[in-house]
CSV table of C-alpha atoms and ligand atoms in Angstrom, one decimal:
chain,number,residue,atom,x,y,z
A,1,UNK,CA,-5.8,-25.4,-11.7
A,2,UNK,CA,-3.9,-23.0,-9.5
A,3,UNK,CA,-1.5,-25.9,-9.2
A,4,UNK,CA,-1.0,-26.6,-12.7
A,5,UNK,CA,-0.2,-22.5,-13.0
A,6,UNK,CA,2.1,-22.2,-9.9
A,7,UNK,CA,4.2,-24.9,-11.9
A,8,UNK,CA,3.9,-23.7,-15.6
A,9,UNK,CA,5.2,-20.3,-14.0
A,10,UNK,CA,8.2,-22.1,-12.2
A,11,UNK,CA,9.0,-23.1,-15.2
A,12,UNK,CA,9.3,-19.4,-16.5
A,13,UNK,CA,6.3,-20.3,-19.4
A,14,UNK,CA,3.6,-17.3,-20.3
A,15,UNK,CA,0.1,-18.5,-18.6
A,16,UNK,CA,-1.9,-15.5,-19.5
A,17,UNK,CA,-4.4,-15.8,-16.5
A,18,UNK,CA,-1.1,-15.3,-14.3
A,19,UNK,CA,-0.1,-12.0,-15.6
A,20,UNK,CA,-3.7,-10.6,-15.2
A,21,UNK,CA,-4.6,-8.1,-13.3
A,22,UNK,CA,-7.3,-7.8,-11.3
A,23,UNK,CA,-10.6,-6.7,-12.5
A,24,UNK,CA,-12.6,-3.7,-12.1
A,25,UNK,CA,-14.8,-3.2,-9.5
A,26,UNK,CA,-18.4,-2.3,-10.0
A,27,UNK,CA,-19.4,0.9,-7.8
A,28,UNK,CA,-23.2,0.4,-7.7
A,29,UNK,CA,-25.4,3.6,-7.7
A,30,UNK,CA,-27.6,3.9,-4.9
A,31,UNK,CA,-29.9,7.6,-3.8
A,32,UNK,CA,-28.9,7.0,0.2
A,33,UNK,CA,-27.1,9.2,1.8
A,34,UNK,CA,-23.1,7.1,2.3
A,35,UNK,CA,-21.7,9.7,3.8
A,36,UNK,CA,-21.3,7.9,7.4
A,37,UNK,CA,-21.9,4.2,6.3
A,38,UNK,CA,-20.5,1.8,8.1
A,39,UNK,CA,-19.9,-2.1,7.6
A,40,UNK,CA,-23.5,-2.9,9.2
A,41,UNK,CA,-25.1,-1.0,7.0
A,42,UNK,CA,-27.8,-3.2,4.9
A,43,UNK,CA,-26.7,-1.2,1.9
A,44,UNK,CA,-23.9,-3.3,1.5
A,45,UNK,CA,-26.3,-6.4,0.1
A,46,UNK,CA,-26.7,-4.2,-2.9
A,47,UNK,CA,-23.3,-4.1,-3.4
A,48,UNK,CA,-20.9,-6.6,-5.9
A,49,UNK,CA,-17.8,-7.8,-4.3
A,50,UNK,CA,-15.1,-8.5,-6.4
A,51,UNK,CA,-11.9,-10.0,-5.6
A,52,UNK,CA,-8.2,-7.8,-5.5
A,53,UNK,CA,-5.6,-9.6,-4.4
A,54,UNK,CA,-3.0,-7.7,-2.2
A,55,UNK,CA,1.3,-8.4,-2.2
A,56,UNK,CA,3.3,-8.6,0.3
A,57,UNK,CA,5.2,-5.1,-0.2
A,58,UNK,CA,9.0,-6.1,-0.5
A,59,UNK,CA,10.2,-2.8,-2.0
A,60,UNK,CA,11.8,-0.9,1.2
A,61,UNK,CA,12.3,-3.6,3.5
A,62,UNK,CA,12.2,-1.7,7.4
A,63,UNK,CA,15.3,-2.2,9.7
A,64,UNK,CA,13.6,-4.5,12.5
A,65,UNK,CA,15.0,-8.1,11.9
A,66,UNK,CA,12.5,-9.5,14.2
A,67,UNK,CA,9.4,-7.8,12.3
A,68,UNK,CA,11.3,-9.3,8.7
A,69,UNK,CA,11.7,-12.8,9.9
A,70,UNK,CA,7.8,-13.2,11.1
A,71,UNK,CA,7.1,-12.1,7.4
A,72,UNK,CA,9.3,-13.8,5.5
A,73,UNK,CA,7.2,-16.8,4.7
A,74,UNK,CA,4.4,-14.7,3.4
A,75,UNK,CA,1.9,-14.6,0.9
A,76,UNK,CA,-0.4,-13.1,-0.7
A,77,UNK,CA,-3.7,-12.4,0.5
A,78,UNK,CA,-7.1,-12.0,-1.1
A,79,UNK,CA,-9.8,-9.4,-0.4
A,80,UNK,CA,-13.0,-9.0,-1.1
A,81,UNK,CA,-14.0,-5.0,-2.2
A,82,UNK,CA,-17.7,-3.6,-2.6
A,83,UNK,CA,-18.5,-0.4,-3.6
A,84,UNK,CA,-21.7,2.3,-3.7
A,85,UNK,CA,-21.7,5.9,-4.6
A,86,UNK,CA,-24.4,8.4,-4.5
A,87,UNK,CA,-23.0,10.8,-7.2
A,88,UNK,CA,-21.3,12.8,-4.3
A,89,UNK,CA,-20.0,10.0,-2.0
A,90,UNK,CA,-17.9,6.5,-2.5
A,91,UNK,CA,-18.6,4.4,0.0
A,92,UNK,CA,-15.8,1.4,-0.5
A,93,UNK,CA,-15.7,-2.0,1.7
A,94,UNK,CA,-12.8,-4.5,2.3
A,95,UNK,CA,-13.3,-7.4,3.7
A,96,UNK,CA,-10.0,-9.6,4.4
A,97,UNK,CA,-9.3,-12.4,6.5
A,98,UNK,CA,-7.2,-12.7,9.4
A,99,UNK,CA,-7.4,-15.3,12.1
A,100,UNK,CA,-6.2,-12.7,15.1
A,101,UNK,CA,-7.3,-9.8,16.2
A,102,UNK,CA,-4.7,-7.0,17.0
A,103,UNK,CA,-5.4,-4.1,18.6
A,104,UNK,CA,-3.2,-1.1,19.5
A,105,UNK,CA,-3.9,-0.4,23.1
A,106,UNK,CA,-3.0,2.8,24.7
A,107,UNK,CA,0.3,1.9,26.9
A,108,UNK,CA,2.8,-0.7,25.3
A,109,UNK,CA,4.4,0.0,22.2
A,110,UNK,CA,5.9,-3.5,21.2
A,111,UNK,CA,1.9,-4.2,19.6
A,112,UNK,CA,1.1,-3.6,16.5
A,113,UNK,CA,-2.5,-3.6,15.3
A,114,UNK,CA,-3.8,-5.1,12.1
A,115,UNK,CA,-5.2,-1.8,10.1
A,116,UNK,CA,-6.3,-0.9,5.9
A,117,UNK,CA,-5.8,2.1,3.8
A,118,UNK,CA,-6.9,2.6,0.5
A,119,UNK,CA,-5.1,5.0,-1.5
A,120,UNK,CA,-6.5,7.8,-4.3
A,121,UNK,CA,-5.0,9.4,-7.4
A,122,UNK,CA,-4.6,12.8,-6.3
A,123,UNK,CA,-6.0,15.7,-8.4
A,124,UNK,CA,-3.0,17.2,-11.1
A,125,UNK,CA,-2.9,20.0,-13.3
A,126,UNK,CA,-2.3,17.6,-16.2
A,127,UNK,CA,-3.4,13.8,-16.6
A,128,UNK,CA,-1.3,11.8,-17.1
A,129,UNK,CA,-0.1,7.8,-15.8
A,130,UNK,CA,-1.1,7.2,-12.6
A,131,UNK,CA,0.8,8.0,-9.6
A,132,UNK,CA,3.5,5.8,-8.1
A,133,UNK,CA,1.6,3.0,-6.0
A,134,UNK,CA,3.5,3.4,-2.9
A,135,UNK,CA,4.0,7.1,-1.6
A,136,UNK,CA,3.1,8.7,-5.5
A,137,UNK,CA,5.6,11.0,-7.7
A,138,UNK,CA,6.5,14.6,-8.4
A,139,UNK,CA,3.2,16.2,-9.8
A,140,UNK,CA,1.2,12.9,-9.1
A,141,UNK,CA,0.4,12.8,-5.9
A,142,UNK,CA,-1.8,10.5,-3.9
A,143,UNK,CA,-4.7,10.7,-0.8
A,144,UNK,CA,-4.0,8.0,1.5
A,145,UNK,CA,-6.7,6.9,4.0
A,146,UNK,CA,-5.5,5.0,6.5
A,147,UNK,CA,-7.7,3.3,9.2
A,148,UNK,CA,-5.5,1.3,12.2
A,149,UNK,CA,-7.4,-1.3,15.1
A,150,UNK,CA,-7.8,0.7,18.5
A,151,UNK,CA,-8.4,0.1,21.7
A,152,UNK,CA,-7.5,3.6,23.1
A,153,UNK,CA,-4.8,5.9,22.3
A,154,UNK,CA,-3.6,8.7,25.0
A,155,UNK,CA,-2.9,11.9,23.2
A,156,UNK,CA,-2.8,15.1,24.9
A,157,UNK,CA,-2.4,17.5,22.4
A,158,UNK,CA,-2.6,15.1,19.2
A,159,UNK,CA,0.4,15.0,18.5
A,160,UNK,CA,1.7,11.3,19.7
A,161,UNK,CA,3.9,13.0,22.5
A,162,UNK,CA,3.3,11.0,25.2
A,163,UNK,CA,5.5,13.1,27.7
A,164,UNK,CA,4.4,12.3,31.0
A,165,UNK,CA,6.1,9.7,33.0
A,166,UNK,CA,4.7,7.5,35.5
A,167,UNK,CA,5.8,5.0,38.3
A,168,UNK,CA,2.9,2.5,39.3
A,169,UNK,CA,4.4,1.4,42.1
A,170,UNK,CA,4.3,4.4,44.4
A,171,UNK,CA,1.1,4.1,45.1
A,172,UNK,CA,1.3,5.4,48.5
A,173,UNK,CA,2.5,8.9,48.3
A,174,UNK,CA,1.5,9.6,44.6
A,175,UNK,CA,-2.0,7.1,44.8
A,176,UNK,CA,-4.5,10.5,44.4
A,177,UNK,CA,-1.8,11.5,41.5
A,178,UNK,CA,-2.1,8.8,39.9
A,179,UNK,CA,-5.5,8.5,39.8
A,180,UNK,CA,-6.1,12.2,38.7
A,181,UNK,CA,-4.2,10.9,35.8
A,182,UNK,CA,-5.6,8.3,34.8
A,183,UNK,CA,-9.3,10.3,34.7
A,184,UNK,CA,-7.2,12.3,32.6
A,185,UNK,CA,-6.4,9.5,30.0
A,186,UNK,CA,-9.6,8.5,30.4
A,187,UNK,CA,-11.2,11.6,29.2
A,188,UNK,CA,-8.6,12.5,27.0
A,189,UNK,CA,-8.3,8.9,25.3
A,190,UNK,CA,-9.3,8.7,21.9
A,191,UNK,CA,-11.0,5.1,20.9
A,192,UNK,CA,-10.1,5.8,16.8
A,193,UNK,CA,-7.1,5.9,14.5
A,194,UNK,CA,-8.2,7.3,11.2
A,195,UNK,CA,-5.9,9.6,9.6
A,196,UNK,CA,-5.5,11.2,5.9
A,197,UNK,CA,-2.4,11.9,4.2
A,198,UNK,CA,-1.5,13.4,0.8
A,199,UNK,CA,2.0,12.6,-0.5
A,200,UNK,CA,3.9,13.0,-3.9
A,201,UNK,CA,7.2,10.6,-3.7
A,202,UNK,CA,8.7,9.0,-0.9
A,203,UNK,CA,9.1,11.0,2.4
A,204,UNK,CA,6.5,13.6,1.6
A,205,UNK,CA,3.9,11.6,3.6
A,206,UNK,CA,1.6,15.1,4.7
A,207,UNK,CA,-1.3,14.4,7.3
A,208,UNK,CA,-4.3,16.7,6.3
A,209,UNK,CA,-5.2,17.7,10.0
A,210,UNK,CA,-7.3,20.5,8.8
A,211,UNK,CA,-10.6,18.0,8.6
A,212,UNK,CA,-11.0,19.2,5.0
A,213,UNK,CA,-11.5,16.1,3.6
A,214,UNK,CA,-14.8,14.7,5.1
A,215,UNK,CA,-14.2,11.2,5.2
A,216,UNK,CA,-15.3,8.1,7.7
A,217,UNK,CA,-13.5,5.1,8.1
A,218,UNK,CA,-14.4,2.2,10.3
A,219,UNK,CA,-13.4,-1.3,11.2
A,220,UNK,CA,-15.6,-4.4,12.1
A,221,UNK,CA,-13.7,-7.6,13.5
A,222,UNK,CA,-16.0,-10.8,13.2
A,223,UNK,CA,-14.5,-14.6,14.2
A,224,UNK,CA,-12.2,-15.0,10.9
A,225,UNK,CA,-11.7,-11.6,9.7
A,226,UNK,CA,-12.3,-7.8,9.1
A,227,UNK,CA,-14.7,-5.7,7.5
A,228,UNK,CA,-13.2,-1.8,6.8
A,229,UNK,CA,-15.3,0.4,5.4
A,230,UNK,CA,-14.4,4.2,4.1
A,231,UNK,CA,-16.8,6.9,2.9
A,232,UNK,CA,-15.3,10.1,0.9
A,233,UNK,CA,-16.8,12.5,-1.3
A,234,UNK,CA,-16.0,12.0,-5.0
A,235,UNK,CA,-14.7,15.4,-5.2
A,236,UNK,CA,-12.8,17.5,-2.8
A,237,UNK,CA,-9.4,19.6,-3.1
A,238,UNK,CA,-7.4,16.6,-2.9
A,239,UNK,CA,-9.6,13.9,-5.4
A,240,UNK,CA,-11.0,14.8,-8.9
A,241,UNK,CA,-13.1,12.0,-9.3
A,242,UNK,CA,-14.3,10.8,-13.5
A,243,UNK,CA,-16.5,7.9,-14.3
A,244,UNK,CA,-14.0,5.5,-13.4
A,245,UNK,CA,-11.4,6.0,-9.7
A,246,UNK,CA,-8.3,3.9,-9.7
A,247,UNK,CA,-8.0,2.8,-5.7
A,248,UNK,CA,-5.5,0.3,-4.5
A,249,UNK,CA,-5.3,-1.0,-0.9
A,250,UNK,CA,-3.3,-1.8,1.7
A,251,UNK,CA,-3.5,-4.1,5.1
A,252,UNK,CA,-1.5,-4.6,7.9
A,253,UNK,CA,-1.3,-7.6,10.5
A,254,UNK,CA,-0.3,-6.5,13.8
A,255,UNK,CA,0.6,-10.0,15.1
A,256,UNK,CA,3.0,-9.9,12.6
A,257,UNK,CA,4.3,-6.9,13.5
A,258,UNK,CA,3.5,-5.5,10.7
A,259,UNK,CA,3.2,-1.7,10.6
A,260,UNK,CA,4.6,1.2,8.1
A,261,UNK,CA,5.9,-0.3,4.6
A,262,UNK,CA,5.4,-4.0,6.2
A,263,UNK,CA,2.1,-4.5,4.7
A,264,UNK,CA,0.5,-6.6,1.8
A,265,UNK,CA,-0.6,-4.2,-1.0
A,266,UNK,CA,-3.2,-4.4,-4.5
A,267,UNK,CA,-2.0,-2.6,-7.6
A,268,UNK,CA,-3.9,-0.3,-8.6
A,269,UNK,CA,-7.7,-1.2,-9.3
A,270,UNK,CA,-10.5,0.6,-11.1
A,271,UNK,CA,-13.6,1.5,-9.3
A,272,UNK,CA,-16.6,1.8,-12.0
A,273,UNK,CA,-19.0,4.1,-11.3
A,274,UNK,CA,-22.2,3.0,-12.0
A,275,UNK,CA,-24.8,5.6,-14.2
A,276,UNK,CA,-21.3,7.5,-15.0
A,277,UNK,CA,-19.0,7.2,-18.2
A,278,UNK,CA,-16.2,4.5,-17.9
A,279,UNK,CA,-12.8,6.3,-18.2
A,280,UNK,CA,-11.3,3.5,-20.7
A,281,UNK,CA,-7.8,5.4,-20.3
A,282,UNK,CA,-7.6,4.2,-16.4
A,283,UNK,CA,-9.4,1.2,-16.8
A,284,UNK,CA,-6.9,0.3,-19.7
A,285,UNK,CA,-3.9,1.4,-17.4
A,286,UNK,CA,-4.7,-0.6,-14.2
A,287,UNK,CA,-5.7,-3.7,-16.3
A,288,UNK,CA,-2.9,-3.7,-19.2
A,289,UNK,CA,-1.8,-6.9,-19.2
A,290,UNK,CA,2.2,-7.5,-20.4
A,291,UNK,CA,2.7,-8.6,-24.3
A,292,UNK,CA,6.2,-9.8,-23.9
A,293,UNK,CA,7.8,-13.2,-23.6
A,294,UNK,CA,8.2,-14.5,-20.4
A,295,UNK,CA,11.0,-16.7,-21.3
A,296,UNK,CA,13.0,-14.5,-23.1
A,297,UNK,CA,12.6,-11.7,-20.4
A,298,UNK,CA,13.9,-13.5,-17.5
A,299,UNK,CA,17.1,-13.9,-20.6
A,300,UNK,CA,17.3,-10.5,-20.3
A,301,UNK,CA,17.0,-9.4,-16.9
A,302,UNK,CA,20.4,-12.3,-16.3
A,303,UNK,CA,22.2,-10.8,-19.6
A,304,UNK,CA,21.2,-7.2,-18.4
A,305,UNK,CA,22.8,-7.9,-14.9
A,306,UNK,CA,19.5,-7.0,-13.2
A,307,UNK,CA,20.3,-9.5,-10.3
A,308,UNK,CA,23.8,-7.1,-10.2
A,309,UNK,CA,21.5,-5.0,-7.4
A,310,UNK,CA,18.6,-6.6,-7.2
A,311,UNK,CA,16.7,-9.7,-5.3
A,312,UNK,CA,14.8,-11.0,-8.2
A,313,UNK,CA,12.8,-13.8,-7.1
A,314,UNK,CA,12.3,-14.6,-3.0
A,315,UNK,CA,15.4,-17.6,-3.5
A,316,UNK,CA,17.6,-15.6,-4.7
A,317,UNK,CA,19.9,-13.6,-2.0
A,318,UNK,CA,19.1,-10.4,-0.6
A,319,UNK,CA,21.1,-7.5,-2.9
A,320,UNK,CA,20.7,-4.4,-1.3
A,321,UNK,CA,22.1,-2.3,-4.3
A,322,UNK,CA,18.0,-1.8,-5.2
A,323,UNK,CA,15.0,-2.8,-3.8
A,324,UNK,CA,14.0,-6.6,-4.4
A,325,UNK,CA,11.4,-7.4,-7.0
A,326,UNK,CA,10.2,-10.6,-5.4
A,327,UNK,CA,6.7,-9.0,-5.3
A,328,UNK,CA,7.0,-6.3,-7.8
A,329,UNK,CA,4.8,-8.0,-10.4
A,330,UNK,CA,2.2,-8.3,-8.1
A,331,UNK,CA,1.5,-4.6,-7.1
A,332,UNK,CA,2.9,-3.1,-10.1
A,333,UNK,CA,1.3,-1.5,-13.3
A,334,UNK,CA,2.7,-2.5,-16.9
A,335,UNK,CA,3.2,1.1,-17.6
A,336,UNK,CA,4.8,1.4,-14.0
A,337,UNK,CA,7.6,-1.3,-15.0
A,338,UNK,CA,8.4,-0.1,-18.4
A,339,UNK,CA,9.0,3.2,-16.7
A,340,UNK,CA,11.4,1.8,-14.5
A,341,UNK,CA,13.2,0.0,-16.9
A,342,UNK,CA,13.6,3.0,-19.6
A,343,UNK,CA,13.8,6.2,-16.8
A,344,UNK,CA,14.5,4.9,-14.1
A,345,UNK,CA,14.5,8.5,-12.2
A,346,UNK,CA,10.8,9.4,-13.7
A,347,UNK,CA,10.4,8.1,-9.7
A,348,UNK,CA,12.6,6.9,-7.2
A,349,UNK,CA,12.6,4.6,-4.3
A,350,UNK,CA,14.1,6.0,-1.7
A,351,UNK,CA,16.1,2.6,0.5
A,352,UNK,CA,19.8,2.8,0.7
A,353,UNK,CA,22.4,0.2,0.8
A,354,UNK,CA,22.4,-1.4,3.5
A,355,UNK,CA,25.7,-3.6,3.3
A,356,UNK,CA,28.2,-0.4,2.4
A,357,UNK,CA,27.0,2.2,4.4
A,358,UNK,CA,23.6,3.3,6.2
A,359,UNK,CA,23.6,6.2,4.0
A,360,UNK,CA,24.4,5.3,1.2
A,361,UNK,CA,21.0,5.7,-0.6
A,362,UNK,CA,19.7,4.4,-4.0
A,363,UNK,CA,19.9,8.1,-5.6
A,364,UNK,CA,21.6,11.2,-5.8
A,365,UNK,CA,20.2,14.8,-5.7
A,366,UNK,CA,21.1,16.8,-8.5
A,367,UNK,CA,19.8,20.2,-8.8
A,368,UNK,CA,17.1,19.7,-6.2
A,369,UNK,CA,15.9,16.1,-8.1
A,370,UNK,CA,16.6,12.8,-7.3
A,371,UNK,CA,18.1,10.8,-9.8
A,372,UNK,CA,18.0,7.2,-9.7
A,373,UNK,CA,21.7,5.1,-8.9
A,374,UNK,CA,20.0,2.8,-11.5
A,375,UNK,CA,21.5,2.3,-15.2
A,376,UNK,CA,19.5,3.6,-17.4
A,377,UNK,CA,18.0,0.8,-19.7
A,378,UNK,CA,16.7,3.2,-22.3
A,379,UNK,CA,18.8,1.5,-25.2
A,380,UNK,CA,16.6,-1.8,-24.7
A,381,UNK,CA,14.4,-2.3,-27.7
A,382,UNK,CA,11.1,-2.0,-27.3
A,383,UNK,CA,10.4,-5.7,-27.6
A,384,UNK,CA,13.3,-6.7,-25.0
A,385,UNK,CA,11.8,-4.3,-22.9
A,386,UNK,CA,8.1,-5.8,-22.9
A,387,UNK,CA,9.9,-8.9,-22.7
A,388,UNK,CA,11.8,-7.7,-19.1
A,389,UNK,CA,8.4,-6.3,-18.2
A,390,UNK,CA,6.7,-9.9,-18.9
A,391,UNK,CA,8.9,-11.2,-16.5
A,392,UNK,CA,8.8,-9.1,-14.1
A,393,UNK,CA,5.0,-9.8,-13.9
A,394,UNK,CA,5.8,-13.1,-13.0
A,395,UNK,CA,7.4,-11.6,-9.7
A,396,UNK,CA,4.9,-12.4,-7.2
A,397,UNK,CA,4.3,-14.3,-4.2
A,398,UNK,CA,1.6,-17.5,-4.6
A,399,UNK,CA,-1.8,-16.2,-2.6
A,400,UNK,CA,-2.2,-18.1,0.8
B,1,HEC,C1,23.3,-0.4,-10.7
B,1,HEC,C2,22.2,-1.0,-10.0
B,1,HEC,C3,21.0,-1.4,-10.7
B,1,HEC,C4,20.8,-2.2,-11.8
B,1,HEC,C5,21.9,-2.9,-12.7
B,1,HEC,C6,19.4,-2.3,-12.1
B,1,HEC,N1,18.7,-1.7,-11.1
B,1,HEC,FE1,16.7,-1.5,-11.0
B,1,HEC,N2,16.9,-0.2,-9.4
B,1,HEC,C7,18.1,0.1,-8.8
B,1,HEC,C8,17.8,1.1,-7.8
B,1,HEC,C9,18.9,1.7,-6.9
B,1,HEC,C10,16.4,1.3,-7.7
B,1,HEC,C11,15.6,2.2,-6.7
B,1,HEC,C12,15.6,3.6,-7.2
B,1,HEC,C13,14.6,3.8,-8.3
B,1,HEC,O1,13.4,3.7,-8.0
B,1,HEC,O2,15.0,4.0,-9.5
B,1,HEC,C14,15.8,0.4,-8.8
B,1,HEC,C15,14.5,0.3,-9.0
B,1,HEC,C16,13.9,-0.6,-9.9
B,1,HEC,C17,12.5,-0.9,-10.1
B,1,HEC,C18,11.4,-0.3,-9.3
B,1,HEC,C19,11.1,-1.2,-8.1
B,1,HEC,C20,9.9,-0.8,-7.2
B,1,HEC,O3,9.7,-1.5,-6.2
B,1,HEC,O4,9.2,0.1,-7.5
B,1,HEC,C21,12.4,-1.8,-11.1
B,1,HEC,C22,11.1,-2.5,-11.6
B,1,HEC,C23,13.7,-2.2,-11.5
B,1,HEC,N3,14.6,-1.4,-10.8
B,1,HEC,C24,14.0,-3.1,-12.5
B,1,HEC,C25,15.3,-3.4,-13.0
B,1,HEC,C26,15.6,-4.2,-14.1
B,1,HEC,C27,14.6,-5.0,-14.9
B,1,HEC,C28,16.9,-4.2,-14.3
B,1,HEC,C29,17.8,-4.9,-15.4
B,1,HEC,C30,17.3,-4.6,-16.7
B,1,HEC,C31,17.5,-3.3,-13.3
B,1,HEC,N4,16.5,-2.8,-12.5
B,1,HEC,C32,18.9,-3.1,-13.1
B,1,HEC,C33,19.3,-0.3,-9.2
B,1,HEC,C34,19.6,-1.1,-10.3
């Protein structure tokens, strides 16, 4: 089956299944306190798991040529989500596989470490779509949780600012130094990476350091994979929870190098809450599936000169006059890709072009705002625009 639809879609034909997103997933009510769950916890066998499948992110491509070419083969990856809440607390699990286990140790800093986050709508003054997948939008902001592999990380005043410098190899005169210091590293080491950011459009990534979001995030590594798991109250300053919470996830594979934007990534997905009233409105927005014509789309993106600054499909050369959409169908809403296509500035991604000048970026700032360098397709009809959107939810890498 997946076979016959990996072919019908080279051949740029409409296969409904394709373009779906994925499902809901069913947050199952339970009366135990989550607030500190972690993935051994038999709670999870009441849970459903449901399957989200997770892109790589090709948008902002990072400037480490190395880190590129160990991804550039890559697919997309499945994983497996569970959820419980309590009326106060979610309580969310991802399991995904990965054959090696990479943790960041406290010395080198050529390794990487395989890590999740799973991102929140944040809380607005008025609703509205939901927030940019990667980094949010002005006035729609997103809670990122981000949990990372550790062995033990050295950080004397937690800030990352490793400043002291030290010679192993003078272990004669500086020997009772040395080991005074590494006591020190010892007691000072902290054996987990959990962090929690808030950010509302590219380069506003804010980490909340004030422990005001209670929150507990774990990893389990077991022979073929991992098991994260994340707690967080419904409701805090940052998160206005309703019936239904739109989540989407992110991991990252340290043998691959993978750290920062190189990561696979889920479009947004509804979490049901069991016992609690279905908000149809996010539900509708993370599942909408494209009405357009597949066909005649891709027409349009070559008569429209899309390819002009963009890498459409992974074959096609790398433009770096926009960000490519090799993957964009895959962690994208509907409503997300109309948007681009008919206000382009409504939010911007942030790259620059790479073959004229460092920084020359994607955007101008006019009167404080950013406006997009991209034409503004506005003077589309509607139906050649949910055609180009179609398309566009072809755009995405086969899962592995
Ligand atoms: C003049 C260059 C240019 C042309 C032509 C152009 N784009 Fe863009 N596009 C950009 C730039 C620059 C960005 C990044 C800034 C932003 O987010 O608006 C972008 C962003 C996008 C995004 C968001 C990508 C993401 O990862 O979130 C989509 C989708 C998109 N363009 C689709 C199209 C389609 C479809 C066409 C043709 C109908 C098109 N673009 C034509 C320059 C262009």
């Amino acid at each position: 089956m997946k076979k016959i639809l990996t072919s019908l879609l080279s051949l740029g034909l409409a296969a409904s299944a394709a373009l779906a997103a994925d499902a809901p997933v069913n947050a199952v009510k339970v009366s135990d306190d989550l607030s500190a769950i972690t993935a051994d916890s038999a709670l999870w066998s009441k849970a459903k798991f449901s399957t989200v499948t997770l892109y790589p992110q090709a948008a902002v491509q990072m400037n480490d040529k190395k880190a590129n070419e160990a991804n550039s083969g890559d697919k997309a990856k499945k994983a497996e989500v569970a959820a419980l809440h309590n009326g106060k607390t979610l309580a969310l699990m991802v399991k995904w596989a990965d054959g090696t286990k990479s943790v960041q140790g406290g010395y080198s800093s050529d390794t990487y470490s395989d890590g999740f986050a799973v991102q929140f709508a944040g809380a607005t003054k008025k609703a509205g779509p939901l927030p940019y997948i990667g980094m949010g939008s002005d006035g729609r902001p997103v809670v990122v949780h981000l949990q990372k592999a550790t062995a033990s990380v050295y950080e004397p005043n937690g800030n990352k600012d490793v400043s002291t410098q030290i010679n192993r190899q003078q272990t004669g005169i500086f020997g009772d130094e040395l080991k005074a210091y590494d006591a020190k590293v010892a007691s000072l080491a902290k054996t987990d990476y959990e962090r929690v950011f808030v950010a509302e459009g590219f380069r506003s990534l804010t980490e909340i350091k004030d422990g005001s979001v209670a929150s507990v995030a774990g990893m389990t590594y077991n022979t073929n994979g991992w098991s994260g798991t994340l707690a967080r109250p419904l409701n805090d300053s940052y998160m206005k929870a309703t019936g239904t919470v739109p989540v989407a996830i992110a991991v990252w594979d340290g043998e691959k190098m993978g750290r920062n934007g190189l990561k696979n990534l889920s479009s947004w997905v509804a979490v049901n809450l069991e016992g609690m009233k279905v908000d149809s409105k996010i539900v509708a927005e993370a599942t909408e599936e494209a009405k357009g014509n597949v066909e005649k789309g891709k027409a349009a993106v070559d008569a429209n000169g899309c390819a002009g600054c963009h890498q459409i499909t992974k074959s096609d050369a790398q433009s770096f006059m926009g960000p490519s959409l090799s993957n964009v169908g895959g962690y994208s809403t509907v409503a997300y890709l109309r948007e681009s296509i008919v206000k382009p500035s409504a939010v911007v991604v942030p790259g620059y072009n790479r073959n004229a000048h460092s920084n020359t970026p994607w955007y101008t700032i006019e009167k404080g705002k950013r406006v997009s360098a991209m034409t503004d397709f506005s003077f589309l009809d509607k139906k050649t625009v949910d055609d180009i959107v179609a398309y566009l939810k072809t755009l995405k890498a086969e899962v592995e």
